[in-house]
PDB file of C-alpha atoms in Angstrom:
ATOM      1  CA  UNK A  67     139.268  19.857  61.602  1.00  0.00           C
ATOM      2  CA  UNK A  68     139.000  23.717  61.233  1.00  0.00           C
ATOM      3  CA  UNK A  69     140.612  25.284  57.926  1.00  0.00           C
ATOM      4  CA  UNK A  70     141.282  29.017  57.492  1.00  0.00           C
ATOM      5  CA  UNK A  71     142.565  30.515  54.245  1.00  0.00           C
ATOM      6  CA  UNK A  72     143.315  34.022  54.040  1.00  0.00           C
ATOM      7  CA  UNK A  73     143.580  36.179  50.959  1.00  0.00           C
ATOM      8  CA  UNK A  74     143.519  39.866  49.973  1.00  0.00           C
ATOM      9  CA  UNK A  75     147.080  40.703  50.890  1.00  0.00           C
ATOM     10  CA  UNK A  76     149.527  42.161  48.624  1.00  0.00           C
ATOM     11  CA  UNK A  77     151.655  45.526  47.893  1.00  0.00           C
ATOM     12  CA  UNK A  78     150.024  48.646  49.075  1.00  0.00           C
ATOM     13  CA  UNK A  79     151.388  52.304  49.092  1.00  0.00           C
ATOM     14  CA  UNK A  80     151.602  54.379  51.992  1.00  0.00           C
ATOM     15  CA  UNK A  81     148.100  55.647  53.011  1.00  0.00           C
ATOM     16  CA  UNK A  82     146.436  53.121  51.114  1.00  0.00           C
ATOM     17  CA  UNK A  83     143.987  50.485  51.864  1.00  0.00           C
ATOM     18  CA  UNK A  84     143.409  46.679  51.567  1.00  0.00           C
ATOM     19  CA  UNK A  85     140.459  44.318  52.584  1.00  0.00           C
ATOM     20  CA  UNK A  86     141.934  40.820  54.019  1.00  0.00           C
ATOM     21  CA  UNK A  87     139.535  38.205  54.053  1.00  0.00           C
ATOM     22  CA  UNK A  88     139.336  34.851  55.882  1.00  0.00           C
ATOM     23  CA  UNK A  89     137.322  31.868  54.800  1.00  0.00           C
ATOM     24  CA  UNK A  90     136.697  28.964  56.872  1.00  0.00           C
ATOM     25  CA  UNK A  91     134.940  25.051  56.825  1.00  0.00           C
ATOM     26  CA  UNK A  92     133.219  25.929  59.749  1.00  0.00           C
ATOM     27  CA  UNK A  93     129.381  25.347  59.505  1.00  0.00           C
ATOM     28  CA  UNK A  94     128.497  26.961  62.653  1.00  0.00           C
ATOM     29  CA  UNK A  95     130.379  29.599  64.301  1.00  0.00           C
ATOM     30  CA  UNK A  96     128.396  29.476  67.898  1.00  0.00           C
ATOM     31  CA  UNK A  97     130.889  30.537  70.933  1.00  0.00           C
ATOM     32  CA  UNK A  98     133.841  30.980  68.272  1.00  0.00           C
ATOM     33  CA  UNK A  99     136.225  33.871  68.441  1.00  0.00           C
ATOM     34  CA  UNK A 100     138.073  34.689  65.060  1.00  0.00           C
ATOM     35  CA  UNK A 101     141.034  37.007  65.185  1.00  0.00           C
ATOM     36  CA  UNK A 102     143.667  38.489  63.215  1.00  0.00           C
ATOM     37  CA  UNK A 103     147.189  38.292  64.323  1.00  0.00           C
ATOM     38  CA  UNK A 104     150.229  39.723  62.131  1.00  0.00           C
ATOM     39  CA  UNK A 105     154.035  39.082  62.258  1.00  0.00           C
ATOM     40  CA  UNK A 106     156.593  41.614  61.293  1.00  0.00           C
ATOM     41  CA  UNK A 107     160.191  40.675  60.162  1.00  0.00           C
ATOM     42  CA  UNK A 108     161.858  39.754  63.385  1.00  0.00           C
ATOM     43  CA  UNK A 109     159.280  40.425  65.482  1.00  0.00           C
ATOM     44  CA  UNK A 110     156.959  38.265  67.408  1.00  0.00           C
ATOM     45  CA  UNK A 111     153.346  37.666  66.285  1.00  0.00           C
ATOM     46  CA  UNK A 112     150.884  40.166  67.936  1.00  0.00           C
ATOM     47  CA  UNK A 113     147.059  40.719  67.847  1.00  0.00           C
ATOM     48  CA  UNK A 114     145.511  42.996  65.722  1.00  0.00           C
ATOM     49  CA  UNK A 115     141.725  42.374  65.978  1.00  0.00           C
ATOM     50  CA  UNK A 116     139.204  40.111  67.372  1.00  0.00           C
ATOM     51  CA  UNK A 117     135.439  39.112  66.791  1.00  0.00           C
ATOM     52  CA  UNK A 118     133.250  37.139  69.050  1.00  0.00           C
ATOM     53  CA  UNK A 119     130.683  35.580  66.912  1.00  0.00           C
ATOM     54  CA  UNK A 120     127.747  35.264  69.252  1.00  0.00           C
ATOM     55  CA  UNK A 121     127.558  38.800  69.786  1.00  0.00           C
ATOM     56  CA  UNK A 122     129.836  40.796  67.398  1.00  0.00           C
ATOM     57  CA  UNK A 123     131.417  42.479  69.692  1.00  0.00           C
ATOM     58  CA  UNK A 124     135.092  43.508  68.703  1.00  0.00           C
ATOM     59  CA  UNK A 125     138.563  44.228  70.110  1.00  0.00           C
ATOM     60  CA  UNK A 126     141.271  46.027  68.456  1.00  0.00           C
ATOM     61  CA  UNK A 127     144.763  46.710  69.041  1.00  0.00           C
ATOM     62  CA  UNK A 128     145.771  50.111  70.214  1.00  0.00           C
ATOM     63  CA  UNK A 129     148.536  50.445  67.396  1.00  0.00           C
ATOM     64  CA  UNK A 130     145.459  49.898  64.772  1.00  0.00           C
ATOM     65  CA  UNK A 131     142.632  51.586  66.363  1.00  0.00           C
ATOM     66  CA  UNK A 132     140.875  53.990  64.177  1.00  0.00           C
ATOM     67  CA  UNK A 133     142.594  52.464  60.876  1.00  0.00           C
ATOM     68  CA  UNK A 134     141.676  48.778  60.887  1.00  0.00           C
ATOM     69  CA  UNK A 135     138.245  47.245  61.341  1.00  0.00           C
ATOM     70  CA  UNK A 136     137.343  43.626  61.980  1.00  0.00           C
ATOM     71  CA  UNK A 137     133.713  42.224  60.652  1.00  0.00           C
ATOM     72  CA  UNK A 138     131.613  39.233  59.869  1.00  0.00           C
ATOM     73  CA  UNK A 139     129.540  37.955  57.189  1.00  0.00           C
ATOM     74  CA  UNK A 140     126.955  35.517  58.817  1.00  0.00           C
ATOM     75  CA  UNK A 141     125.541  34.143  55.759  1.00  0.00           C
ATOM     76  CA  UNK A 142     129.137  33.611  54.051  1.00  0.00           C
ATOM     77  CA  UNK A 143     130.920  32.269  57.176  1.00  0.00           C
ATOM     78  CA  UNK A 144     133.661  35.008  55.971  1.00  0.00           C
ATOM     79  CA  UNK A 145     135.843  37.222  58.280  1.00  0.00           C
ATOM     80  CA  UNK A 146     137.114  40.397  56.873  1.00  0.00           C
ATOM     81  CA  UNK A 147     140.086  42.840  58.214  1.00  0.00           C
ATOM     82  CA  UNK A 148     139.800  46.240  56.643  1.00  0.00           C
ATOM     83  CA  UNK A 149     143.173  48.044  56.490  1.00  0.00           C
ATOM     84  CA  UNK A 150     143.241  51.515  55.843  1.00  0.00           C
ATOM     85  CA  UNK A 151     145.683  54.489  56.331  1.00  0.00           C
ATOM     86  CA  UNK A 152     148.154  52.020  55.810  1.00  0.00           C
ATOM     87  CA  UNK A 153     152.011  52.688  57.255  1.00  0.00           C
ATOM     88  CA  UNK A 154     155.407  50.864  56.895  1.00  0.00           C
ATOM     89  CA  UNK A 155     155.206  49.586  59.875  1.00  0.00           C
ATOM     90  CA  UNK A 156     151.856  47.696  59.157  1.00  0.00           C
ATOM     91  CA  UNK A 157     153.798  45.425  56.817  1.00  0.00           C
ATOM     92  CA  UNK A 158     153.732  41.767  57.981  1.00  0.00           C
ATOM     93  CA  UNK A 159     152.107  38.229  57.623  1.00  0.00           C
ATOM     94  CA  UNK A 160     148.569  38.840  58.756  1.00  0.00           C
ATOM     95  CA  UNK A 161     147.204  35.387  59.888  1.00  0.00           C
ATOM     96  CA  UNK A 162     143.398  34.334  60.795  1.00  0.00           C
ATOM     97  CA  UNK A 163     142.791  32.450  63.749  1.00  0.00           C
ATOM     98  CA  UNK A 164     139.623  30.351  65.632  1.00  0.00           C
ATOM     99  CA  UNK A 165     138.802  29.118  68.260  1.00  0.00           C
ATOM    100  CA  UNK A 166     136.063  28.500  70.770  1.00  0.00           C
ATOM    101  CA  UNK A 167     136.313  31.147  73.628  1.00  0.00           C
ATOM    102  CA  UNK A 168     134.562  33.209  75.815  1.00  0.00           C
ATOM    103  CA  UNK A 169     133.920  36.650  74.875  1.00  0.00           C
ATOM    104  CA  UNK A 170     136.237  38.182  77.728  1.00  0.00           C
ATOM    105  CA  UNK A 171     138.850  35.773  76.718  1.00  0.00           C
ATOM    106  CA  UNK A 172     137.989  36.432  73.023  1.00  0.00           C
ATOM    107  CA  UNK A 173     138.283  40.204  73.250  1.00  0.00           C
ATOM    108  CA  UNK A 174     141.891  40.239  74.791  1.00  0.00           C
ATOM    109  CA  UNK A 175     143.538  38.677  71.803  1.00  0.00           C
ATOM    110  CA  UNK A 176     145.707  36.223  73.612  1.00  0.00           C
ATOM    111  CA  UNK A 177     147.682  34.204  70.569  1.00  0.00           C
ATOM    112  CA  UNK A 178     148.308  31.130  72.759  1.00  0.00           C
ATOM    113  CA  UNK A 179     144.382  30.691  73.125  1.00  0.00           C
ATOM    114  CA  UNK A 180     143.735  29.677  69.546  1.00  0.00           C
ATOM    115  CA  UNK A 181     144.528  26.143  68.240  1.00  0.00           C
ATOM    116  CA  UNK A 182     143.309  27.046  64.443  1.00  0.00           C
ATOM    117  CA  UNK A 183     145.341  29.112  62.245  1.00  0.00           C
ATOM    118  CA  UNK A 184     145.678  29.873  58.423  1.00  0.00           C
ATOM    119  CA  UNK A 185     148.647  30.044  56.315  1.00  0.00           C
ATOM    120  CA  UNK A 186     148.955  33.915  56.355  1.00  0.00           C
ATOM    121  CA  UNK A 187     148.796  36.330  53.748  1.00  0.00           C
ATOM    122  CA  UNK A 188     151.650  39.094  53.135  1.00  0.00           C
ATOM    123  CA  UNK A 189     151.019  42.621  53.211  1.00  0.00           C
ATOM    124  CA  UNK A 190     153.820  44.815  52.126  1.00  0.00           C
ATOM    125  CA  UNK A 191     153.200  49.020  52.499  1.00  0.00           C
ATOM    126  CA  UNK A 192     155.828  51.430  51.049  1.00  0.00           C
TER     127      UNK A 192
END
């Protein structure tokens, strides 16, 4: 059973930065897609960024492009989402997700494609 645990959320001022981490019990990542999603109060969950482990190719949602970046640490089996220039509308619960997907499906950031999810970490920008 794949387990994902997010950390790094919290309160932050407008314009500030946060680094979210996702740790997992996965021991190998071949063909895995790792993604970050978020859900703001009263809104549906939306894709933020994804990375296909094999190639390292990434996809970032237009709403956060240029401010957020996704990266992976092959040695530590760790996923990171760097959040910069934060805005109040970035306030949400941020979720890490994992699934074995093709590269193209991974980069499309479809929520329904993922089976494995973390519990989420709250980011509050004010």
